[in-house]
PDB file of C-alpha atoms in Angstrom:
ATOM      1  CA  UNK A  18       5.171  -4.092  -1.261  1.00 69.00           C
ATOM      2  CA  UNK A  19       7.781  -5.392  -3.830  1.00 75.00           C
ATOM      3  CA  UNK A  20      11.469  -5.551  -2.604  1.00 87.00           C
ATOM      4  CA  UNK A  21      14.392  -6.115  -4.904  1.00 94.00           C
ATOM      5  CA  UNK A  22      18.200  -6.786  -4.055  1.00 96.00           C
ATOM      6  CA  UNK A  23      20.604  -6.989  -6.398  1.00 97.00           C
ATOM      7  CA  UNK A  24      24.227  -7.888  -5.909  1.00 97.00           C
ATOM      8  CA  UNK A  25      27.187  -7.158  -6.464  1.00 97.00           C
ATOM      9  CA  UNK A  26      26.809  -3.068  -5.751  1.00 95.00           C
ATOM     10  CA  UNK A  27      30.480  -2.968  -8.192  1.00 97.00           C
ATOM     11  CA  UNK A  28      31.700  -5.240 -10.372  1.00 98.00           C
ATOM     12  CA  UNK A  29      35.173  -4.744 -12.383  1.00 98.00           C
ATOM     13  CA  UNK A  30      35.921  -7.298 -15.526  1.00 97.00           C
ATOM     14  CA  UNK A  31      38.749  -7.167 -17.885  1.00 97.00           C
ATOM     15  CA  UNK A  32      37.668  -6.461 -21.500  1.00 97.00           C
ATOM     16  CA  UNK A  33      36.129  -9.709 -23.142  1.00 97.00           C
ATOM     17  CA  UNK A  34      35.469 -11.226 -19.839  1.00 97.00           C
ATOM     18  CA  UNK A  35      31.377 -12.148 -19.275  1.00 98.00           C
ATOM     19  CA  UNK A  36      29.736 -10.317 -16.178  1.00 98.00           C
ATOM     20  CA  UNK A  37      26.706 -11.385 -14.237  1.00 98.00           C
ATOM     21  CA  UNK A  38      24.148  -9.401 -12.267  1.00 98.00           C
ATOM     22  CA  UNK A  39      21.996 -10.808  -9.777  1.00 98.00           C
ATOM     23  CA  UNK A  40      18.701  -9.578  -8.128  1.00 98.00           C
ATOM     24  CA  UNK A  41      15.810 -11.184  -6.395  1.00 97.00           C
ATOM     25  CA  UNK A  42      12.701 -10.163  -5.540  1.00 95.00           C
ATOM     26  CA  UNK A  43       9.849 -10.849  -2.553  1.00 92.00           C
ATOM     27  CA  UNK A  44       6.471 -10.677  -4.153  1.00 89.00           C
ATOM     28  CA  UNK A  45       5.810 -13.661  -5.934  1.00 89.00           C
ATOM     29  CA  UNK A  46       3.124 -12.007  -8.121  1.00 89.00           C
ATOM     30  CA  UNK A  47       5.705 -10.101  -9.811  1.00 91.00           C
ATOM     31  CA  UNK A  48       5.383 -10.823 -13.704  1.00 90.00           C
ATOM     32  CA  UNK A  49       7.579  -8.456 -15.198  1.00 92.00           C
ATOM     33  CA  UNK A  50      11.483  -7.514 -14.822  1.00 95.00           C
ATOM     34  CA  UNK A  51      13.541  -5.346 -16.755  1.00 95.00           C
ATOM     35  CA  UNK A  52      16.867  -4.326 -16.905  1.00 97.00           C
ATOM     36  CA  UNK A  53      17.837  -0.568 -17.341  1.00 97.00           C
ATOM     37  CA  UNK A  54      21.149   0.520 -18.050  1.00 97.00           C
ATOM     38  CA  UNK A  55      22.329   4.183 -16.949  1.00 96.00           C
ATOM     39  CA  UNK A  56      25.464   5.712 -17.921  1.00 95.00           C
ATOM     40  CA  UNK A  57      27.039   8.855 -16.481  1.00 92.00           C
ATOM     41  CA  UNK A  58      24.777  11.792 -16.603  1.00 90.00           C
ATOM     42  CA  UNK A  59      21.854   9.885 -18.431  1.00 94.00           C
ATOM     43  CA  UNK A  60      18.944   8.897 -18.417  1.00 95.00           C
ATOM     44  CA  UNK A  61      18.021   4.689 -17.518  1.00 95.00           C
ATOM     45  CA  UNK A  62      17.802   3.255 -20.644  1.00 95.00           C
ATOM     46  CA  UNK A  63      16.070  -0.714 -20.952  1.00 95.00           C
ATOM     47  CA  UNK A  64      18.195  -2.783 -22.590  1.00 96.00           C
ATOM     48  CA  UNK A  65      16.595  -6.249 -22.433  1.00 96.00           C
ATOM     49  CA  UNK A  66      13.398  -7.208 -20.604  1.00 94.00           C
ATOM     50  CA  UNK A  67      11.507 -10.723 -19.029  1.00 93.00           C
ATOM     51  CA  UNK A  68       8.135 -11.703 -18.016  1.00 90.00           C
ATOM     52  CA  UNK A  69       7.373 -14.149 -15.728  1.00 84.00           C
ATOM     53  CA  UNK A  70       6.025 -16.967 -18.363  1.00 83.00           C
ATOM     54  CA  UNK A  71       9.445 -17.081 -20.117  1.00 82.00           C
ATOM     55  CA  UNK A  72      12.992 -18.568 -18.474  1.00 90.00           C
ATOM     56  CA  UNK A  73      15.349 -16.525 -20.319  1.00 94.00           C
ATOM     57  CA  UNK A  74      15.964 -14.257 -22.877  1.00 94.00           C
ATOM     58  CA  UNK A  75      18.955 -13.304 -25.307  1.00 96.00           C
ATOM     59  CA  UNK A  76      19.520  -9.858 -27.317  1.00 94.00           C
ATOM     60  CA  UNK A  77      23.218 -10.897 -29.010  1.00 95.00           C
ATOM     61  CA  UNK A  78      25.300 -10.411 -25.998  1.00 97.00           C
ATOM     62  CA  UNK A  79      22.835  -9.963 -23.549  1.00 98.00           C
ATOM     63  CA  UNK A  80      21.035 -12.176 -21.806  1.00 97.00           C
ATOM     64  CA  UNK A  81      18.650 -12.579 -18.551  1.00 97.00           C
ATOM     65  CA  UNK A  82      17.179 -15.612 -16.654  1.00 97.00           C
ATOM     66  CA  UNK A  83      14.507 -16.226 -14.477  1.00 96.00           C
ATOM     67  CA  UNK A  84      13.931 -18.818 -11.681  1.00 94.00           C
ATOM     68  CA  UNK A  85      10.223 -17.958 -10.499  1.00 92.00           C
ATOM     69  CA  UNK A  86      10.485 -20.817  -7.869  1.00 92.00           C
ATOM     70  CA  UNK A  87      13.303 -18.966  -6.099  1.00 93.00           C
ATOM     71  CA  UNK A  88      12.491 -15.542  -7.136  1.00 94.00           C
ATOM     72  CA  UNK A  89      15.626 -14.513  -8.646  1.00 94.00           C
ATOM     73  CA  UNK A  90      16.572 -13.360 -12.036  1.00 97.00           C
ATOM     74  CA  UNK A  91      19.737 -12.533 -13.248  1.00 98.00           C
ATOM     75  CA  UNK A  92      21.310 -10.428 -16.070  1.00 98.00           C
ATOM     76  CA  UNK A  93      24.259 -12.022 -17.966  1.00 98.00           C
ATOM     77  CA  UNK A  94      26.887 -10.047 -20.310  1.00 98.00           C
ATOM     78  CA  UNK A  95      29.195 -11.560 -22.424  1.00 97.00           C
ATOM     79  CA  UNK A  96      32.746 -10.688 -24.402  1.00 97.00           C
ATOM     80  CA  UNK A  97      31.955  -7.583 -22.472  1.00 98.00           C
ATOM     81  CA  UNK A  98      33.444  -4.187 -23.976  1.00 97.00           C
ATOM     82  CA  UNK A  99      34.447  -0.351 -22.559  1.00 96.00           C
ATOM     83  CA  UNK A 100      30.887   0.839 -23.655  1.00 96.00           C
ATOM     84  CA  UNK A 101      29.523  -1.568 -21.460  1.00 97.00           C
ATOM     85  CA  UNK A 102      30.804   0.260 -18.340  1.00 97.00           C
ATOM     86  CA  UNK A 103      27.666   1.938 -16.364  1.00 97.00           C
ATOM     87  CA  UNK A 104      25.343   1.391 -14.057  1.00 96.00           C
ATOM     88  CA  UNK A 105      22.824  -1.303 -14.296  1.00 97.00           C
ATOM     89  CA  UNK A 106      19.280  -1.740 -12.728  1.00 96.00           C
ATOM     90  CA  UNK A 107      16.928  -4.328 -12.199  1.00 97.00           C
ATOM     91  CA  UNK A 108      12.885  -4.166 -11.453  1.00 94.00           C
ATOM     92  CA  UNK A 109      10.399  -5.840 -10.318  1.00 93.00           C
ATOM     93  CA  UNK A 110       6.656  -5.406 -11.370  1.00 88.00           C
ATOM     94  CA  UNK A 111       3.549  -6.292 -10.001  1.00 80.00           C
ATOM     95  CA  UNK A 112       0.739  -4.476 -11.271  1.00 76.00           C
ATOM     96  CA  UNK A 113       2.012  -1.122 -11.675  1.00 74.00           C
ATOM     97  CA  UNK A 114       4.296  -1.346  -8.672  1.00 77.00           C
ATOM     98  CA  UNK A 115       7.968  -1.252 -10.272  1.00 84.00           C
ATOM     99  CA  UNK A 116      10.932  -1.692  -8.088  1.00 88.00           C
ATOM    100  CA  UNK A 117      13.913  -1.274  -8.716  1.00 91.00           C
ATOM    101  CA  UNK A 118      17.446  -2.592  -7.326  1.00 93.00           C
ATOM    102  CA  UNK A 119      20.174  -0.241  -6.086  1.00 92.00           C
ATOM    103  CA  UNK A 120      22.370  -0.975  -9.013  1.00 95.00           C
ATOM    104  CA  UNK A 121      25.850  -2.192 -10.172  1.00 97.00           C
ATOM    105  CA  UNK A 122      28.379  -0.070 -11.544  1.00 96.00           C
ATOM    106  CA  UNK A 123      29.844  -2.048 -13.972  1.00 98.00           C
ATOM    107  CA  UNK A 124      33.585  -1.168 -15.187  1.00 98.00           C
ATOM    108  CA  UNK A 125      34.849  -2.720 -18.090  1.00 97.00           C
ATOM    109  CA  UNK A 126      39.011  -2.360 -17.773  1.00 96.00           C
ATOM    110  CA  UNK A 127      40.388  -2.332 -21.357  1.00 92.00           C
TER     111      UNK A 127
ATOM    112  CA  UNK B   4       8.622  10.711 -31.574  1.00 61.00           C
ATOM    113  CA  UNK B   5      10.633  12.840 -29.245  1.00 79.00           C
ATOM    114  CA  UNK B   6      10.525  10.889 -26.122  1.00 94.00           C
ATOM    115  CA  UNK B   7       9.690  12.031 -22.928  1.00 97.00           C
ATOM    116  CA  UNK B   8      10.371  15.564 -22.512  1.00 97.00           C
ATOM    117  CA  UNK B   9      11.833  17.281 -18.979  1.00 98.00           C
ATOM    118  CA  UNK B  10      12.283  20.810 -18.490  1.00 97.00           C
ATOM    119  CA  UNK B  11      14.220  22.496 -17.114  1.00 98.00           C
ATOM    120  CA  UNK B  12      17.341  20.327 -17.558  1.00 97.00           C
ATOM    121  CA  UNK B  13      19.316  21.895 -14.371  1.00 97.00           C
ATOM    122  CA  UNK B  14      17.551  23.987 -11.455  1.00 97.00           C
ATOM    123  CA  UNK B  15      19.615  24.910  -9.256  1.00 98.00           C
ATOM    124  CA  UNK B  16      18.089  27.266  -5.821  1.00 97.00           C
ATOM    125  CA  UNK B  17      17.887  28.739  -2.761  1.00 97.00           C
ATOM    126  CA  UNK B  18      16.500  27.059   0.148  1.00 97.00           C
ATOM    127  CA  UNK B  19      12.455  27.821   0.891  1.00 97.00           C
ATOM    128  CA  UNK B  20      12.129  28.693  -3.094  1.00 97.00           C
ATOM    129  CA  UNK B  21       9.551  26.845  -4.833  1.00 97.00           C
ATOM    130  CA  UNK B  22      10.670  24.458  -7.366  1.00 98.00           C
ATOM    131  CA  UNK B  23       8.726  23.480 -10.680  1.00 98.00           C
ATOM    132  CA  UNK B  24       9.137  20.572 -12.281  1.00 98.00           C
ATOM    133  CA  UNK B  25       7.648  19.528 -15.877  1.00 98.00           C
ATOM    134  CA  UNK B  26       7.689  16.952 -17.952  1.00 98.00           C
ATOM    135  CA  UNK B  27       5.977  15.557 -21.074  1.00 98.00           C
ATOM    136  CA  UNK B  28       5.352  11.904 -21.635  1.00 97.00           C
ATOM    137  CA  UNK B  29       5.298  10.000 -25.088  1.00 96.00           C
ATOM    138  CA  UNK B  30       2.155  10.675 -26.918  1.00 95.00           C
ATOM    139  CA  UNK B  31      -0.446   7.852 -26.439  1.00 93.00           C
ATOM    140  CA  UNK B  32       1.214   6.673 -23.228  1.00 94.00           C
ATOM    141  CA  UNK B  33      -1.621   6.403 -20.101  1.00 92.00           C
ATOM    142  CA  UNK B  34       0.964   6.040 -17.320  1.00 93.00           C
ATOM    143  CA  UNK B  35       3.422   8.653 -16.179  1.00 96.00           C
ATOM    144  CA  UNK B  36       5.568   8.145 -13.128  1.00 95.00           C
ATOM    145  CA  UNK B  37       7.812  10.639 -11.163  1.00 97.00           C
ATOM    146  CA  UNK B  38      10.784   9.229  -9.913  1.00 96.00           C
ATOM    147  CA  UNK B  39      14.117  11.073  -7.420  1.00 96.00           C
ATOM    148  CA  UNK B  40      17.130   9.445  -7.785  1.00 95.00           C
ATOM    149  CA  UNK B  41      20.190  10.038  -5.282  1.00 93.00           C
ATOM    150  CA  UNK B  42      23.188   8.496  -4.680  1.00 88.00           C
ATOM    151  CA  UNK B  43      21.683   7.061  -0.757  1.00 87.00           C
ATOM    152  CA  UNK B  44      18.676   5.721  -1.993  1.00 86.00           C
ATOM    153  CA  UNK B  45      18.688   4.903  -5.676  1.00 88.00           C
ATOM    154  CA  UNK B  46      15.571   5.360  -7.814  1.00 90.00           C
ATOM    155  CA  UNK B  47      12.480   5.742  -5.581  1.00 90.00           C
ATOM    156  CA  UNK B  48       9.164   6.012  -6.902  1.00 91.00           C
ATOM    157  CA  UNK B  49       7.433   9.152  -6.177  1.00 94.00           C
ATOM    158  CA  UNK B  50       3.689   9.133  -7.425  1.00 95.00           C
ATOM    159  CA  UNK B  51       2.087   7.783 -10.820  1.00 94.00           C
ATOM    160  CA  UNK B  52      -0.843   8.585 -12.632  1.00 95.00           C
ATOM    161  CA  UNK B  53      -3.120   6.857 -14.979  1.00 93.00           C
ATOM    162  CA  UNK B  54      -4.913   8.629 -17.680  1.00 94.00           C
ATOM    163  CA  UNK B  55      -4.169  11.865 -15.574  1.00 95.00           C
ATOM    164  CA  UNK B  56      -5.452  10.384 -12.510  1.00 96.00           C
ATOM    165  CA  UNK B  57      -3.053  10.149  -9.694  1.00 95.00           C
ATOM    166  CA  UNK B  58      -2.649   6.598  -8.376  1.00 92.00           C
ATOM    167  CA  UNK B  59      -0.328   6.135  -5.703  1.00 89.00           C
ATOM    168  CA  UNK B  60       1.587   9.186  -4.583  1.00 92.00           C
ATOM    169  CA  UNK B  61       2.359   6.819  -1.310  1.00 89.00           C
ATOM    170  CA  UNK B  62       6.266   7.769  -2.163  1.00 90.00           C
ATOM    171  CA  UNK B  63       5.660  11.593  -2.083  1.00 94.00           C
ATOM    172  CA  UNK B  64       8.665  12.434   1.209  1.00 88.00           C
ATOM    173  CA  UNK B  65       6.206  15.185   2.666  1.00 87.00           C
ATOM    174  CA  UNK B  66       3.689  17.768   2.055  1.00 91.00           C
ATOM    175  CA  UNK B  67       6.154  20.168   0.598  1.00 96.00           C
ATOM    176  CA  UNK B  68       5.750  17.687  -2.588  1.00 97.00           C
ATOM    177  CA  UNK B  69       2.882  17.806  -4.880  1.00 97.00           C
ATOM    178  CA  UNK B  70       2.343  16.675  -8.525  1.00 98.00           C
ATOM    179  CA  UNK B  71      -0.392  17.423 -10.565  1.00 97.00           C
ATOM    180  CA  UNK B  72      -1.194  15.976 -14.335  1.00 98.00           C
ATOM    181  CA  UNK B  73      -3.928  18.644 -15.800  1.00 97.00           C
ATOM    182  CA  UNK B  74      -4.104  17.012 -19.623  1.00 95.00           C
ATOM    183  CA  UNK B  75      -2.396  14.029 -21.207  1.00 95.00           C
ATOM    184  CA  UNK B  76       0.429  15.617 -22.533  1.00 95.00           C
ATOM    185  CA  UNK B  77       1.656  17.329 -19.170  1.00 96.00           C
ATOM    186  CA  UNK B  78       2.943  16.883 -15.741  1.00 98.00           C
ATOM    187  CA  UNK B  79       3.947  18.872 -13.059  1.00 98.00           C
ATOM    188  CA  UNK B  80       5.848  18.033  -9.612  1.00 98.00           C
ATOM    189  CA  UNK B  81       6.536  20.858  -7.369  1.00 98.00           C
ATOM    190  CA  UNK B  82       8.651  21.119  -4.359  1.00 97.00           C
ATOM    191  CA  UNK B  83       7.348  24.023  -2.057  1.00 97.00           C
ATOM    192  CA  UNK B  84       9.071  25.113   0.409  1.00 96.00           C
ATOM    193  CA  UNK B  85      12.720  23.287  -1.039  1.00 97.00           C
ATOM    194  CA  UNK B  86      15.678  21.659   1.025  1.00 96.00           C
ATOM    195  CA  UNK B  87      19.228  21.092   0.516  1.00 97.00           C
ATOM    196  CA  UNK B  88      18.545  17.340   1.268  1.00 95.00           C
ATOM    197  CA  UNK B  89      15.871  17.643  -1.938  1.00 97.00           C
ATOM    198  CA  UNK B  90      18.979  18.109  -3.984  1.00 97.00           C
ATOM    199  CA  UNK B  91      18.683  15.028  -6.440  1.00 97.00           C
ATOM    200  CA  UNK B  92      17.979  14.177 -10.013  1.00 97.00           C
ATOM    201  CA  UNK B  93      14.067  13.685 -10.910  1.00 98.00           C
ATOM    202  CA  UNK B  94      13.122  11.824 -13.627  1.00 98.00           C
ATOM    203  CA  UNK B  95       9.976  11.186 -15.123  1.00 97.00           C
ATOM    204  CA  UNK B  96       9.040   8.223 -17.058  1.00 96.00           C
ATOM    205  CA  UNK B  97       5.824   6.777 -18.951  1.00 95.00           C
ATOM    206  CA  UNK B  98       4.428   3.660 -20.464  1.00 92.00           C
ATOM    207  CA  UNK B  99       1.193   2.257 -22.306  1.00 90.00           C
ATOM    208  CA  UNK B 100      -1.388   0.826 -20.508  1.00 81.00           C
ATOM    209  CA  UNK B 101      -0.290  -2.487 -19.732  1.00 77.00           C
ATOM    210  CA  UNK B 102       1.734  -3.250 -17.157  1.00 69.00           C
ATOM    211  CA  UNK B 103       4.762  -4.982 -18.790  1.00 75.00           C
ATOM    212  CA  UNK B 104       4.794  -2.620 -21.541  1.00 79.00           C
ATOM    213  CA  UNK B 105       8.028  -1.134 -21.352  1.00 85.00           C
ATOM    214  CA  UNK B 106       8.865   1.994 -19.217  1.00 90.00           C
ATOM    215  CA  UNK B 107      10.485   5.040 -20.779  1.00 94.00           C
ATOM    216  CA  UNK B 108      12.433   7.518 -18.805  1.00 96.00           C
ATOM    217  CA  UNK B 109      13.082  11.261 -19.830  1.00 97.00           C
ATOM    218  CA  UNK B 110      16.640  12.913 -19.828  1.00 97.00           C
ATOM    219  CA  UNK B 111      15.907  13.824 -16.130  1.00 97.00           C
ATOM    220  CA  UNK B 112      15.815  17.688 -14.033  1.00 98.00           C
ATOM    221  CA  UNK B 113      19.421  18.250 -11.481  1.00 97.00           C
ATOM    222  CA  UNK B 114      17.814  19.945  -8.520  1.00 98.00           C
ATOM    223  CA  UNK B 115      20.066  21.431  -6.220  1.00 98.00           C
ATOM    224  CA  UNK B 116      18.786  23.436  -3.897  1.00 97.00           C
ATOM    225  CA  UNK B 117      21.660  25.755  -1.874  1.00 96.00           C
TER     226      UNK B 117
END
């Protein structure tokens, strides 16, 4: 089955800074990766999503790539603010198999 | 639309109770999933169904788990007898039929079993 890794596990960036979040995944026939975001107490949440015909993706200061050739796909913040610290995930999805990374707690120091 | 619906919110039990779960996924959505998430092992995928049918319960931890999905509109997972180490947050998430169609999650059940 699918297998995702994401790095870092924490990541700390002053206010305004970018951030970037980096997973990669084993099954090539993966077509579909999302990011969720999940804040203290809630629920995951997707804030921005790719599928494996497209190379990257923007939502204002959001932002993900994918290199399919090295099966790795990365999630890219910028001018990042307080309300951006949480916890982010990545998946992986092949058929109806989705996978998802361990996370990144993201904290945004004002 | 309300969203996918959990209930109840918090559980919290003894050990050997039995433990029901519910949850109600977005209306006109075919796939429902059943996840546990815990700080030593993240989000795993329990079991999913399609159109009420289970799929892949391959991520079920043991027999003391079942889940059952009797109409469209409802799902159960029930944990019989319960462990501390079941202790966890459950969430249950579902999605239209095709597969990059985009995967809603509900607010999520704390289980903690005592």
């Amino acid at each position: 089955g699918e297998n995702v890794e994401q790095h870092p596990s924490t990541l700390s960036v002053q206010e305004g800074d970018s951030a970037v979040i980096k997973c990669t995944y084993s099954d090539s026939a993966s077509n579909y990766f999302p990011w969720y975001k999940q804040e203290l107490g809630k629920r995951p949440q997707l804030i921005i999503d790719i599928r494996s015909n497209v190379g990257e993706k923007k939502d204002q200061r959001i932002a993900v790539t994918l290199n399919k050739t090295a099966k790795h796909f990365s999630l890219h913040i910028t001018e990042t603010q307080p309300e951006d610290s949480a916890v982010y995930f990545c998946a992986a999805t092949f058929d109806n198999d989705m996978r998802f990374g361990a996370g990144t707690r993201l904290t945004v120091k004002p | 639309d309300a969203g996918v619906i959990q209930s109840p919110r918090h559980e919290v039990t003894e050990m050997g109770q039995e433990v029901t779960l519910r949850c109600k996924p977005i209306s006109g959505h075919d796939y429902l999933f059943w996840y546990r998430q815990t700080m030593m092992r993240g989000l795993e995928l329990l079991i999913y169904f399609n159109n009420n049918v289970p799929i892949d319960d391959s991520g079920m931890p043991e027999d003391r788990f079942s889940a059952k999905m009797p109409n469209a509109s409802f799902s159960t997972l029930k944990i019989q007898p319960s462990e501390p180490r079941d202790s966890a947050v459950y969430f249950c998430a579902s999605r239209r039929q095709g597969s990059t169609d985009t995967q809603y999650f509900g607010p999520g059940t704390r289980l903690t079993v005592l």
